[in-house]
């Protein structure tokens, strides 16, 4: 076994206390912080890197380069270290201090781009770097690579179906590249086309739900099909923070901000559903990745 074999097959947790707000509806969440570099992004990063190796696009002498809001960069950095490839990650300068530090621990190099341009700025800067020196890099291009969503089609979706014994009725998660949503939703709908799929969206272009995109105001990922979500649940950053605090204190789950947003979205959706519904969402990463933020203190702001 090696570190790549630890990706995926994460536990499905039942959030019983939080679900007391939605009597008769069950609420489950994939514990994606259990992946070896600590986030859901290990799945897509692993699949894209293995595809690159298989196709010969990633070979000795190449550097792995991509834009990331942080977690994919961490996943590439870990995989690069394990496989012997350097990683060069472009990310917005306001990504959390912990994320940058973790990448450096894996010996990745990072380039910080304007926080005002968020993940779009990092993506455009990477495209320029690759165009300047194409032979130097392996560029997985996570926003436009079908291997990204297929990683979830081939793992997350199957796991959720099996772990709920085929009883899942609703899947809801936020969108970064949209790979998690697209791949998982497609697989679940293939098992049972009556499964409903919803996306969580930050309520404004300027938000603190790290790792997720406000689709209306940013570059649309090539892998995103906006006709797949049956509905969107808008979540504000303060509600996501408050839920991250609740998950830690009521469920013993120290998870990140996008996980908080996802659970807020799942609860809001759950309130509209008939008894017996089974809602599944995603806990994308751990709260330990955001300890330098002060929202953890009750009523605190960032
Ligand atoms: C914590 C967290 N949750 C969710 C996502 C969104 O995942 P995807 O890119 O598959 O849409 C990300 C993306 O980086 C993330 O970091």
PDB file of C-alpha atoms and ligand atoms in Angstrom:
ATOM      1  CA  UNK A   1       0.000   0.000   0.000  1.00  0.00           C
ATOM      2  CA  UNK A   2       1.043   3.591  -0.445  1.00  0.00           C
ATOM      3  CA  UNK A   3      -0.469   7.001   0.278  1.00  0.00           C
ATOM      4  CA  UNK A   4      -2.418   6.986  -3.013  1.00  0.00           C
ATOM      5  CA  UNK A   5      -4.328   3.927  -1.819  1.00  0.00           C
ATOM      6  CA  UNK A   6      -5.677   5.899   1.133  1.00  0.00           C
ATOM      7  CA  UNK A   7      -7.710   8.243  -1.083  1.00  0.00           C
ATOM      8  CA  UNK A   8     -11.493   7.778  -0.980  1.00  0.00           C
ATOM      9  CA  UNK A   9     -13.650   5.198   0.813  1.00  0.00           C
ATOM     10  CA  UNK A  10     -14.393   7.798   3.459  1.00  0.00           C
ATOM     11  CA  UNK A  11     -16.958   7.153   6.189  1.00  0.00           C
ATOM     12  CA  UNK A  12     -20.547   8.386   5.820  1.00  0.00           C
ATOM     13  CA  UNK A  13     -21.519  10.059   9.089  1.00  0.00           C
ATOM     14  CA  UNK A  14     -25.070  10.527  10.333  1.00  0.00           C
ATOM     15  CA  UNK A  15     -25.557  14.040  11.772  1.00  0.00           C
ATOM     16  CA  UNK A  16     -28.232  13.093  14.299  1.00  0.00           C
ATOM     17  CA  UNK A  17     -28.141  16.158  16.518  1.00  0.00           C
ATOM     18  CA  UNK A  18     -28.139  18.671  13.692  1.00  0.00           C
ATOM     19  CA  UNK A  19     -30.950  16.697  12.004  1.00  0.00           C
ATOM     20  CA  UNK A  20     -33.210  17.263  15.031  1.00  0.00           C
ATOM     21  CA  UNK A  21     -34.066  20.517  13.205  1.00  0.00           C
ATOM     22  CA  UNK A  22     -35.667  18.453  10.401  1.00  0.00           C
ATOM     23  CA  UNK A  23     -37.757  15.709  12.090  1.00  0.00           C
ATOM     24  CA  UNK A  24     -38.376  12.659   9.919  1.00  0.00           C
ATOM     25  CA  UNK A  25     -35.555  13.500   7.503  1.00  0.00           C
ATOM     26  CA  UNK A  26     -32.155  11.758   7.822  1.00  0.00           C
ATOM     27  CA  UNK A  27     -28.974  13.749   7.276  1.00  0.00           C
ATOM     28  CA  UNK A  28     -25.655  12.143   6.315  1.00  0.00           C
ATOM     29  CA  UNK A  29     -22.274  13.626   5.383  1.00  0.00           C
ATOM     30  CA  UNK A  30     -19.176  12.211   3.696  1.00  0.00           C
ATOM     31  CA  UNK A  31     -16.149  12.676   5.964  1.00  0.00           C
ATOM     32  CA  UNK A  32     -13.811  13.898   3.222  1.00  0.00           C
ATOM     33  CA  UNK A  33     -11.342  15.261   5.757  1.00  0.00           C
ATOM     34  CA  UNK A  34     -10.352  11.591   6.204  1.00  0.00           C
ATOM     35  CA  UNK A  35      -8.529  11.660   2.858  1.00  0.00           C
ATOM     36  CA  UNK A  36      -4.718  11.574   3.247  1.00  0.00           C
ATOM     37  CA  UNK A  37      -4.041  15.241   2.466  1.00  0.00           C
ATOM     38  CA  UNK A  38      -7.160  16.191   4.381  1.00  0.00           C
ATOM     39  CA  UNK A  39      -9.767  17.112   1.767  1.00  0.00           C
ATOM     40  CA  UNK A  40     -12.199  15.955  -0.907  1.00  0.00           C
ATOM     41  CA  UNK A  41      -9.740  17.217  -3.521  1.00  0.00           C
ATOM     42  CA  UNK A  42      -7.486  14.178  -3.094  1.00  0.00           C
ATOM     43  CA  UNK A  43      -9.932  12.215  -5.231  1.00  0.00           C
ATOM     44  CA  UNK A  44      -9.746  14.439  -8.314  1.00  0.00           C
ATOM     45  CA  UNK A  45      -6.034  15.249  -7.922  1.00  0.00           C
ATOM     46  CA  UNK A  46      -5.129  11.572  -7.663  1.00  0.00           C
ATOM     47  CA  UNK A  47      -7.210  10.661 -10.707  1.00  0.00           C
ATOM     48  CA  UNK A  48      -5.793  13.503 -12.845  1.00  0.00           C
ATOM     49  CA  UNK A  49      -2.202  12.708 -11.886  1.00  0.00           C
ATOM     50  CA  UNK A  50      -2.622   8.981 -12.526  1.00  0.00           C
ATOM     51  CA  UNK A  51      -4.218   9.785 -15.910  1.00  0.00           C
ATOM     52  CA  UNK A  52      -1.254  12.073 -16.708  1.00  0.00           C
ATOM     53  CA  UNK A  53       1.213   9.307 -15.844  1.00  0.00           C
ATOM     54  CA  UNK A  54      -0.713   6.768 -17.882  1.00  0.00           C
ATOM     55  CA  UNK A  55      -0.869   9.053 -20.929  1.00  0.00           C
ATOM     56  CA  UNK A  56       2.795  10.043 -20.585  1.00  0.00           C
ATOM     57  CA  UNK A  57       1.930  13.729 -20.130  1.00  0.00           C
ATOM     58  CA  UNK A  58       3.438  13.553 -16.646  1.00  0.00           C
ATOM     59  CA  UNK A  59       6.951  12.129 -16.912  1.00  0.00           C
ATOM     60  CA  UNK A  60      10.341  12.687 -15.287  1.00  0.00           C
ATOM     61  CA  UNK A  61      11.486  16.301 -15.583  1.00  0.00           C
ATOM     62  CA  UNK A  62       7.957  17.747 -15.503  1.00  0.00           C
ATOM     63  CA  UNK A  63       6.534  20.008 -12.805  1.00  0.00           C
ATOM     64  CA  UNK A  64       2.873  19.681 -11.788  1.00  0.00           C
ATOM     65  CA  UNK A  65       1.281  23.127 -12.131  1.00  0.00           C
ATOM     66  CA  UNK A  66      -2.292  24.268 -11.490  1.00  0.00           C
ATOM     67  CA  UNK A  67      -4.468  26.940  -9.928  1.00  0.00           C
ATOM     68  CA  UNK A  68      -6.177  26.104  -6.676  1.00  0.00           C
ATOM     69  CA  UNK A  69      -8.009  27.831  -3.872  1.00  0.00           C
ATOM     70  CA  UNK A  70      -5.823  25.682  -1.657  1.00  0.00           C
ATOM     71  CA  UNK A  71      -7.052  22.156  -1.190  1.00  0.00           C
ATOM     72  CA  UNK A  72      -6.276  20.853  -4.677  1.00  0.00           C
ATOM     73  CA  UNK A  73      -2.870  22.485  -4.338  1.00  0.00           C
ATOM     74  CA  UNK A  74      -2.308  20.583  -1.113  1.00  0.00           C
ATOM     75  CA  UNK A  75      -3.415  17.351  -2.792  1.00  0.00           C
ATOM     76  CA  UNK A  76      -1.058  17.903  -5.757  1.00  0.00           C
ATOM     77  CA  UNK A  77       1.751  18.752  -3.352  1.00  0.00           C
ATOM     78  CA  UNK A  78       1.260  15.550  -1.384  1.00  0.00           C
ATOM     79  CA  UNK A  79       0.972  13.397  -4.515  1.00  0.00           C
ATOM     80  CA  UNK A  80       3.932  15.128  -6.146  1.00  0.00           C
ATOM     81  CA  UNK A  81       6.068  14.464  -3.063  1.00  0.00           C
ATOM     82  CA  UNK A  82       4.970  10.821  -2.951  1.00  0.00           C
ATOM     83  CA  UNK A  83       5.609  10.251  -6.670  1.00  0.00           C
ATOM     84  CA  UNK A  84       8.766  12.385  -6.975  1.00  0.00           C
ATOM     85  CA  UNK A  85       7.420  15.351  -8.984  1.00  0.00           C
ATOM     86  CA  UNK A  86       7.758  19.013  -7.997  1.00  0.00           C
ATOM     87  CA  UNK A  87       4.499  20.972  -7.648  1.00  0.00           C
ATOM     88  CA  UNK A  88       3.980  24.649  -8.493  1.00  0.00           C
ATOM     89  CA  UNK A  89       0.672  25.991  -7.189  1.00  0.00           C
ATOM     90  CA  UNK A  90      -0.932  29.346  -8.012  1.00  0.00           C
ATOM     91  CA  UNK A  91      -3.416  30.506  -5.428  1.00  0.00           C
ATOM     92  CA  UNK A  92      -5.114  33.710  -4.280  1.00  0.00           C
ATOM     93  CA  UNK A  93      -2.989  35.454  -1.626  1.00  0.00           C
ATOM     94  CA  UNK A  94      -5.866  35.377   0.869  1.00  0.00           C
ATOM     95  CA  UNK A  95      -5.910  31.550   1.025  1.00  0.00           C
ATOM     96  CA  UNK A  96      -5.533  30.538   4.652  1.00  0.00           C
ATOM     97  CA  UNK A  97      -2.051  30.623   6.189  1.00  0.00           C
ATOM     98  CA  UNK A  98      -2.394  26.975   7.145  1.00  0.00           C
ATOM     99  CA  UNK A  99      -2.942  25.924   3.518  1.00  0.00           C
ATOM    100  CA  UNK A 100       0.144  27.724   2.275  1.00  0.00           C
ATOM    101  CA  UNK A 101       2.200  26.276   5.100  1.00  0.00           C
ATOM    102  CA  UNK A 102       1.010  22.723   4.442  1.00  0.00           C
ATOM    103  CA  UNK A 103       1.970  22.999   0.748  1.00  0.00           C
ATOM    104  CA  UNK A 104       5.424  24.193   1.743  1.00  0.00           C
ATOM    105  CA  UNK A 105       5.779  21.243   4.134  1.00  0.00           C
ATOM    106  CA  UNK A 106       5.311  18.983   1.100  1.00  0.00           C
ATOM    107  CA  UNK A 107       8.025  21.081  -0.620  1.00  0.00           C
ATOM    108  CA  UNK A 108       5.701  22.645  -3.179  1.00  0.00           C
ATOM    109  CA  UNK A 109       6.416  26.090  -4.563  1.00  0.00           C
ATOM    110  CA  UNK A 110       3.569  28.600  -4.409  1.00  0.00           C
ATOM    111  CA  UNK A 111       2.771  31.735  -6.399  1.00  0.00           C
ATOM    112  CA  UNK A 112       0.276  34.104  -4.815  1.00  0.00           C
ATOM    113  CA  UNK A 113      -2.160  35.964  -7.074  1.00  0.00           C
ATOM    114  CA  UNK A 114      -4.453  38.927  -6.366  1.00  0.00           C
ATOM    115  CA  UNK A 115      -7.080  38.163  -3.720  1.00  0.00           C
ATOM    116  CA  UNK A 116      -9.430  40.530  -5.574  1.00  0.00           C
ATOM    117  CA  UNK A 117      -9.438  38.200  -8.579  1.00  0.00           C
ATOM    118  CA  UNK A 118     -10.019  35.073  -6.426  1.00  0.00           C
ATOM    119  CA  UNK A 119      -9.561  31.693  -8.121  1.00  0.00           C
ATOM    120  CA  UNK A 120     -10.055  33.237 -11.591  1.00  0.00           C
ATOM    121  CA  UNK A 121      -6.871  35.313 -11.148  1.00  0.00           C
ATOM    122  CA  UNK A 122      -4.875  32.206 -10.189  1.00  0.00           C
ATOM    123  CA  UNK A 123      -6.290  30.268 -13.142  1.00  0.00           C
ATOM    124  CA  UNK A 124      -5.452  32.980 -15.707  1.00  0.00           C
ATOM    125  CA  UNK A 125      -1.918  33.346 -14.279  1.00  0.00           C
ATOM    126  CA  UNK A 126      -1.306  29.589 -14.585  1.00  0.00           C
ATOM    127  CA  UNK A 127      -2.487  29.588 -18.189  1.00  0.00           C
ATOM    128  CA  UNK A 128       0.046  32.328 -18.947  1.00  0.00           C
ATOM    129  CA  UNK A 129       2.866  30.443 -17.183  1.00  0.00           C
ATOM    130  CA  UNK A 130       2.079  27.256 -19.123  1.00  0.00           C
ATOM    131  CA  UNK A 131       1.909  29.164 -22.425  1.00  0.00           C
ATOM    132  CA  UNK A 132       5.361  30.667 -21.715  1.00  0.00           C
ATOM    133  CA  UNK A 133       7.022  27.293 -21.078  1.00  0.00           C
ATOM    134  CA  UNK A 134       4.719  24.432 -22.134  1.00  0.00           C
ATOM    135  CA  UNK A 135       7.366  21.699 -22.082  1.00  0.00           C
ATOM    136  CA  UNK A 136       8.201  22.300 -18.457  1.00  0.00           C
ATOM    137  CA  UNK A 137       4.795  21.547 -17.009  1.00  0.00           C
ATOM    138  CA  UNK A 138       2.131  18.956 -16.483  1.00  0.00           C
ATOM    139  CA  UNK A 139      -1.047  21.058 -16.228  1.00  0.00           C
ATOM    140  CA  UNK A 140      -4.025  18.957 -15.044  1.00  0.00           C
ATOM    141  CA  UNK A 141      -6.323  21.995 -15.539  1.00  0.00           C
ATOM    142  CA  UNK A 142      -8.801  20.880 -12.896  1.00  0.00           C
ATOM    143  CA  UNK A 143     -11.561  23.265 -14.024  1.00  0.00           C
ATOM    144  CA  UNK A 144     -11.651  21.786 -17.521  1.00  0.00           C
ATOM    145  CA  UNK A 145     -10.539  18.183 -17.089  1.00  0.00           C
ATOM    146  CA  UNK A 146     -13.231  15.492 -17.309  1.00  0.00           C
ATOM    147  CA  UNK A 147     -11.040  13.207 -15.210  1.00  0.00           C
ATOM    148  CA  UNK A 148     -11.930  15.529 -12.288  1.00  0.00           C
ATOM    149  CA  UNK A 149     -15.671  14.802 -12.248  1.00  0.00           C
ATOM    150  CA  UNK A 150     -15.103  11.198 -13.332  1.00  0.00           C
ATOM    151  CA  UNK A 151     -13.095  10.639 -10.140  1.00  0.00           C
ATOM    152  CA  UNK A 152     -16.307  11.297  -8.189  1.00  0.00           C
ATOM    153  CA  UNK A 153     -18.431   9.336 -10.647  1.00  0.00           C
ATOM    154  CA  UNK A 154     -16.106   6.392 -10.030  1.00  0.00           C
ATOM    155  CA  UNK A 155     -15.803   6.747  -6.258  1.00  0.00           C
ATOM    156  CA  UNK A 156     -17.898   9.253  -4.247  1.00  0.00           C
ATOM    157  CA  UNK A 157     -21.168   8.467  -6.044  1.00  0.00           C
ATOM    158  CA  UNK A 158     -20.725   4.693  -5.707  1.00  0.00           C
ATOM    159  CA  UNK A 159     -19.736   5.003  -2.045  1.00  0.00           C
ATOM    160  CA  UNK A 160     -22.797   7.132  -1.170  1.00  0.00           C
ATOM    161  CA  UNK A 161     -25.120   4.701  -2.929  1.00  0.00           C
ATOM    162  CA  UNK A 162     -23.609   1.710  -1.130  1.00  0.00           C
ATOM    163  CA  UNK A 163     -23.282   3.387   2.266  1.00  0.00           C
ATOM    164  CA  UNK A 164     -26.951   4.414   2.275  1.00  0.00           C
ATOM    165  CA  UNK A 165     -28.024   0.994   0.990  1.00  0.00           C
ATOM    166  CA  UNK A 166     -29.559   2.733  -2.017  1.00  0.00           C
ATOM    167  CA  UNK A 167     -31.876   4.846   0.180  1.00  0.00           C
ATOM    168  CA  UNK A 168     -30.386   8.283  -0.646  1.00  0.00           C
ATOM    169  CA  UNK A 169     -33.101  10.621  -1.968  1.00  0.00           C
ATOM    170  CA  UNK A 170     -31.197  13.943  -2.129  1.00  0.00           C
ATOM    171  CA  UNK A 171     -27.575  14.984  -2.684  1.00  0.00           C
ATOM    172  CA  UNK A 172     -26.433  18.539  -2.065  1.00  0.00           C
ATOM    173  CA  UNK A 173     -22.981  20.128  -2.119  1.00  0.00           C
ATOM    174  CA  UNK A 174     -21.136  23.335  -2.982  1.00  0.00           C
ATOM    175  CA  UNK A 175     -19.317  24.013  -6.245  1.00  0.00           C
ATOM    176  CA  UNK A 176     -15.615  24.763  -6.657  1.00  0.00           C
ATOM    177  CA  UNK A 177     -14.580  23.218  -9.946  1.00  0.00           C
ATOM    178  CA  UNK A 178     -17.966  21.433  -9.629  1.00  0.00           C
ATOM    179  CA  UNK A 179     -16.244  18.052  -9.993  1.00  0.00           C
ATOM    180  CA  UNK A 180     -17.656  16.658  -6.742  1.00  0.00           C
ATOM    181  CA  UNK A 181     -21.205  17.730  -7.626  1.00  0.00           C
ATOM    182  CA  UNK A 182     -21.116  16.676 -11.284  1.00  0.00           C
ATOM    183  CA  UNK A 183     -19.552  13.240 -10.864  1.00  0.00           C
ATOM    184  CA  UNK A 184     -21.444  12.235  -7.732  1.00  0.00           C
ATOM    185  CA  UNK A 185     -24.779  13.478  -9.092  1.00  0.00           C
ATOM    186  CA  UNK A 186     -24.352  11.714 -12.418  1.00  0.00           C
ATOM    187  CA  UNK A 187     -23.577   8.399 -10.716  1.00  0.00           C
ATOM    188  CA  UNK A 188     -26.454   8.670  -8.226  1.00  0.00           C
ATOM    189  CA  UNK A 189     -28.910   9.556 -10.992  1.00  0.00           C
ATOM    190  CA  UNK A 190     -27.695   6.588 -12.969  1.00  0.00           C
ATOM    191  CA  UNK A 191     -28.486   4.292 -10.029  1.00  0.00           C
ATOM    192  CA  UNK A 192     -31.876   5.938  -9.546  1.00  0.00           C
ATOM    193  CA  UNK A 193     -33.062   8.838 -11.657  1.00  0.00           C
ATOM    194  CA  UNK A 194     -35.417   9.887  -8.838  1.00  0.00           C
ATOM    195  CA  UNK A 195     -32.439  11.023  -6.716  1.00  0.00           C
ATOM    196  CA  UNK A 196     -32.593  14.839  -6.517  1.00  0.00           C
ATOM    197  CA  UNK A 197     -29.400  16.876  -6.741  1.00  0.00           C
ATOM    198  CA  UNK A 198     -28.945  20.435  -5.438  1.00  0.00           C
ATOM    199  CA  UNK A 199     -26.026  22.835  -5.330  1.00  0.00           C
ATOM    200  CA  UNK A 200     -25.037  25.186  -2.517  1.00  0.00           C
ATOM    201  CA  UNK A 201     -24.054  28.681  -3.661  1.00  0.00           C
ATOM    202  CA  UNK A 202     -22.442  31.523  -1.724  1.00  0.00           C
ATOM    203  CA  UNK A 203     -25.002  34.330  -1.506  1.00  0.00           C
ATOM    204  CA  UNK A 204     -22.632  36.963  -2.924  1.00  0.00           C
ATOM    205  CA  UNK A 205     -19.541  37.286  -5.136  1.00  0.00           C
ATOM    206  CA  UNK A 206     -17.494  38.378  -2.116  1.00  0.00           C
ATOM    207  CA  UNK A 207     -17.795  35.552   0.348  1.00  0.00           C
ATOM    208  CA  UNK A 208     -15.660  33.590   2.796  1.00  0.00           C
ATOM    209  CA  UNK A 209     -16.729  30.060   1.866  1.00  0.00           C
ATOM    210  CA  UNK A 210     -13.247  28.977   0.808  1.00  0.00           C
ATOM    211  CA  UNK A 211     -13.015  26.410  -1.954  1.00  0.00           C
ATOM    212  CA  UNK A 212     -16.393  27.311  -3.457  1.00  0.00           C
ATOM    213  CA  UNK A 213     -17.225  29.561  -6.386  1.00  0.00           C
ATOM    214  CA  UNK A 214     -20.012  32.066  -6.868  1.00  0.00           C
ATOM    215  CA  UNK A 215     -20.923  30.805 -10.330  1.00  0.00           C
ATOM    216  CA  UNK A 216     -22.840  33.904 -11.420  1.00  0.00           C
ATOM    217  CA  UNK A 217     -19.837  36.212 -11.159  1.00  0.00           C
ATOM    218  CA  UNK A 218     -16.848  33.987 -12.020  1.00  0.00           C
ATOM    219  CA  UNK A 219     -15.442  32.024 -14.963  1.00  0.00           C
ATOM    220  CA  UNK A 220     -17.673  28.981 -15.478  1.00  0.00           C
ATOM    221  CA  UNK A 221     -15.622  25.755 -15.234  1.00  0.00           C
ATOM    222  CA  UNK A 222     -15.647  23.791 -18.487  1.00  0.00           C
ATOM    223  CA  UNK A 223     -16.756  20.652 -16.622  1.00  0.00           C
ATOM    224  CA  UNK A 224     -19.786  22.386 -15.077  1.00  0.00           C
ATOM    225  CA  UNK A 225     -23.196  21.683 -16.612  1.00  0.00           C
ATOM    226  CA  UNK A 226     -25.539  24.246 -15.082  1.00  0.00           C
ATOM    227  CA  UNK A 227     -28.595  22.237 -16.126  1.00  0.00           C
ATOM    228  CA  UNK A 228     -27.774  19.365 -13.732  1.00  0.00           C
ATOM    229  CA  UNK A 229     -28.635  21.007 -10.375  1.00  0.00           C
ATOM    230  CA  UNK A 230     -32.390  20.925  -9.816  1.00  0.00           C
ATOM    231  CA  UNK A 231     -32.080  23.883  -7.524  1.00  0.00           C
ATOM    232  CA  UNK A 232     -29.622  26.105  -5.674  1.00  0.00           C
ATOM    233  CA  UNK A 233     -29.559  26.886  -1.973  1.00  0.00           C
ATOM    234  CA  UNK A 234     -27.876  30.202  -1.236  1.00  0.00           C
ATOM    235  CA  UNK A 235     -25.839  30.356   1.957  1.00  0.00           C
ATOM    236  CA  UNK A 236     -24.208  33.404   3.522  1.00  0.00           C
ATOM    237  CA  UNK A 237     -20.752  33.192   5.056  1.00  0.00           C
ATOM    238  CA  UNK A 238     -21.923  34.000   8.613  1.00  0.00           C
ATOM    239  CA  UNK A 239     -24.367  31.054   8.548  1.00  0.00           C
ATOM    240  CA  UNK A 240     -21.573  28.775   7.283  1.00  0.00           C
ATOM    241  CA  UNK A 241     -19.309  29.936  10.154  1.00  0.00           C
ATOM    242  CA  UNK A 242     -22.100  29.417  12.686  1.00  0.00           C
ATOM    243  CA  UNK A 243     -22.713  25.882  11.401  1.00  0.00           C
ATOM    244  CA  UNK A 244     -18.978  25.064  11.520  1.00  0.00           C
ATOM    245  CA  UNK A 245     -19.085  26.089  15.205  1.00  0.00           C
ATOM    246  CA  UNK A 246     -22.225  23.979  15.799  1.00  0.00           C
ATOM    247  CA  UNK A 247     -20.746  20.913  14.074  1.00  0.00           C
ATOM    248  CA  UNK A 248     -17.687  21.148  16.330  1.00  0.00           C
ATOM    249  CA  UNK A 249     -19.589  21.691  19.569  1.00  0.00           C
ATOM    250  CA  UNK A 250     -22.651  19.495  18.948  1.00  0.00           C
ATOM    251  CA  UNK A 251     -21.362  16.681  16.740  1.00  0.00           C
ATOM    252  CA  UNK A 252     -17.648  16.684  17.656  1.00  0.00           C
ATOM    253  CA  UNK A 253     -16.799  17.425  14.026  1.00  0.00           C
ATOM    254  CA  UNK A 254     -14.172  20.130  13.520  1.00  0.00           C
ATOM    255  CA  UNK A 255     -14.784  20.850   9.842  1.00  0.00           C
ATOM    256  CA  UNK A 256     -14.136  23.704   7.421  1.00  0.00           C
ATOM    257  CA  UNK A 257     -16.297  26.553   6.181  1.00  0.00           C
ATOM    258  CA  UNK A 258     -17.547  24.882   2.984  1.00  0.00           C
ATOM    259  CA  UNK A 259     -18.633  21.922   5.130  1.00  0.00           C
ATOM    260  CA  UNK A 260     -20.566  24.355   7.329  1.00  0.00           C
ATOM    261  CA  UNK A 261     -22.178  25.874   4.221  1.00  0.00           C
ATOM    262  CA  UNK A 262     -23.075  22.428   2.881  1.00  0.00           C
ATOM    263  CA  UNK A 263     -24.789  21.418   6.120  1.00  0.00           C
ATOM    264  CA  UNK A 264     -26.712  24.725   6.222  1.00  0.00           C
ATOM    265  CA  UNK A 265     -27.812  24.005   2.640  1.00  0.00           C
ATOM    266  CA  UNK A 266     -28.776  20.422   3.535  1.00  0.00           C
ATOM    267  CA  UNK A 267     -30.868  21.592   6.504  1.00  0.00           C
ATOM    268  CA  UNK A 268     -32.659  24.264   4.472  1.00  0.00           C
ATOM    269  CA  UNK A 269     -33.393  21.698   1.780  1.00  0.00           C
ATOM    270  CA  UNK A 270     -34.408  19.133   4.421  1.00  0.00           C
ATOM    271  CA  UNK A 271     -37.057  21.499   5.831  1.00  0.00           C
ATOM    272  CA  UNK A 272     -38.902  21.356   2.511  1.00  0.00           C
ATOM    273  CA  UNK A 273     -38.846  17.546   2.184  1.00  0.00           C
ATOM    274  CA  UNK A 274     -41.326  14.821   3.123  1.00  0.00           C
ATOM    275  CA  UNK A 275     -40.677  12.487   6.061  1.00  0.00           C
ATOM    276  CA  UNK A 276     -38.425   9.553   5.143  1.00  0.00           C
ATOM    277  CA  UNK A 277     -36.153  11.620   2.891  1.00  0.00           C
ATOM    278  CA  UNK A 278     -32.436  10.831   3.098  1.00  0.00           C
ATOM    279  CA  UNK A 279     -30.176  13.830   2.437  1.00  0.00           C
ATOM    280  CA  UNK A 280     -26.439  13.405   1.823  1.00  0.00           C
ATOM    281  CA  UNK A 281     -23.855  16.185   1.772  1.00  0.00           C
ATOM    282  CA  UNK A 282     -20.069  16.566   1.925  1.00  0.00           C
ATOM    283  CA  UNK A 283     -17.675  17.667   4.673  1.00  0.00           C
ATOM    284  CA  UNK A 284     -14.909  18.821   2.317  1.00  0.00           C
ATOM    285  CA  UNK A 285     -12.114  19.465   4.771  1.00  0.00           C
ATOM    286  CA  UNK A 286     -11.140  19.863   8.411  1.00  0.00           C
ATOM    287  CA  UNK A 287     -11.544  22.935  10.560  1.00  0.00           C
ATOM    288  CA  UNK A 288      -7.904  22.625  11.574  1.00  0.00           C
ATOM    289  CA  UNK A 289      -7.152  24.196   8.172  1.00  0.00           C
ATOM    290  CA  UNK A 290      -8.792  27.459   9.343  1.00  0.00           C
ATOM    291  CA  UNK A 291      -7.640  27.798  12.938  1.00  0.00           C
ATOM    292  CA  UNK A 292      -6.063  31.204  12.292  1.00  0.00           C
ATOM    293  CA  UNK A 293      -9.532  32.570  11.394  1.00  0.00           C
ATOM    294  CA  UNK A 294     -11.286  34.078  14.387  1.00  0.00           C
ATOM    295  CA  UNK A 295     -14.832  33.083  13.477  1.00  0.00           C
ATOM    296  CA  UNK A 296     -14.440  30.115  15.791  1.00  0.00           C
ATOM    297  CA  UNK A 297     -14.952  32.422  18.761  1.00  0.00           C
ATOM    298  CA  UNK A 298     -18.682  32.766  19.271  1.00  0.00           C
ATOM    299  CA  UNK A 299     -19.895  35.841  17.419  1.00  0.00           C
ATOM    300  CA  UNK A 300     -16.387  36.516  16.047  1.00  0.00           C
ATOM    301  CA  UNK A 301     -15.778  37.697  12.497  1.00  0.00           C
ATOM    302  CA  UNK A 302     -12.877  36.913  10.236  1.00  0.00           C
TER     303      UNK A 302
HETATM  304  C1  LIG B   1     -13.209  22.410   1.244  1.00  0.00           C
HETATM  305  C2  LIG B   1     -13.731  22.295  -0.138  1.00  0.00           C
HETATM  306  N1  LIG B   1     -14.986  21.911  -0.318  1.00  0.00           N
HETATM  307  C3  LIG B   1     -15.488  21.813  -1.582  1.00  0.00           C
HETATM  308  C4  LIG B   1     -14.758  22.098  -2.684  1.00  0.00           C
HETATM  309  C5  LIG B   1     -15.375  22.003  -4.067  1.00  0.00           C
HETATM  310  O1  LIG B   1     -15.007  20.880  -4.731  1.00  0.00           O
HETATM  311  P1  LIG B   1     -15.100  20.752  -6.315  1.00  0.00           P
HETATM  312  O2  LIG B   1     -13.884  21.423  -6.882  1.00  0.00           O
HETATM  313  O3  LIG B   1     -15.115  19.292  -6.581  1.00  0.00           O
HETATM  314  O4  LIG B   1     -16.344  21.439  -6.759  1.00  0.00           O
HETATM  315  C6  LIG B   1     -13.455  22.493  -2.510  1.00  0.00           C
HETATM  316  C7  LIG B   1     -12.625  22.796  -3.663  1.00  0.00           C
HETATM  317  O5  LIG B   1     -11.466  23.134  -3.545  1.00  0.00           O
HETATM  318  C8  LIG B   1     -12.925  22.597  -1.218  1.00  0.00           C
HETATM  319  O6  LIG B   1     -11.653  22.992  -1.020  1.00  0.00           O
END
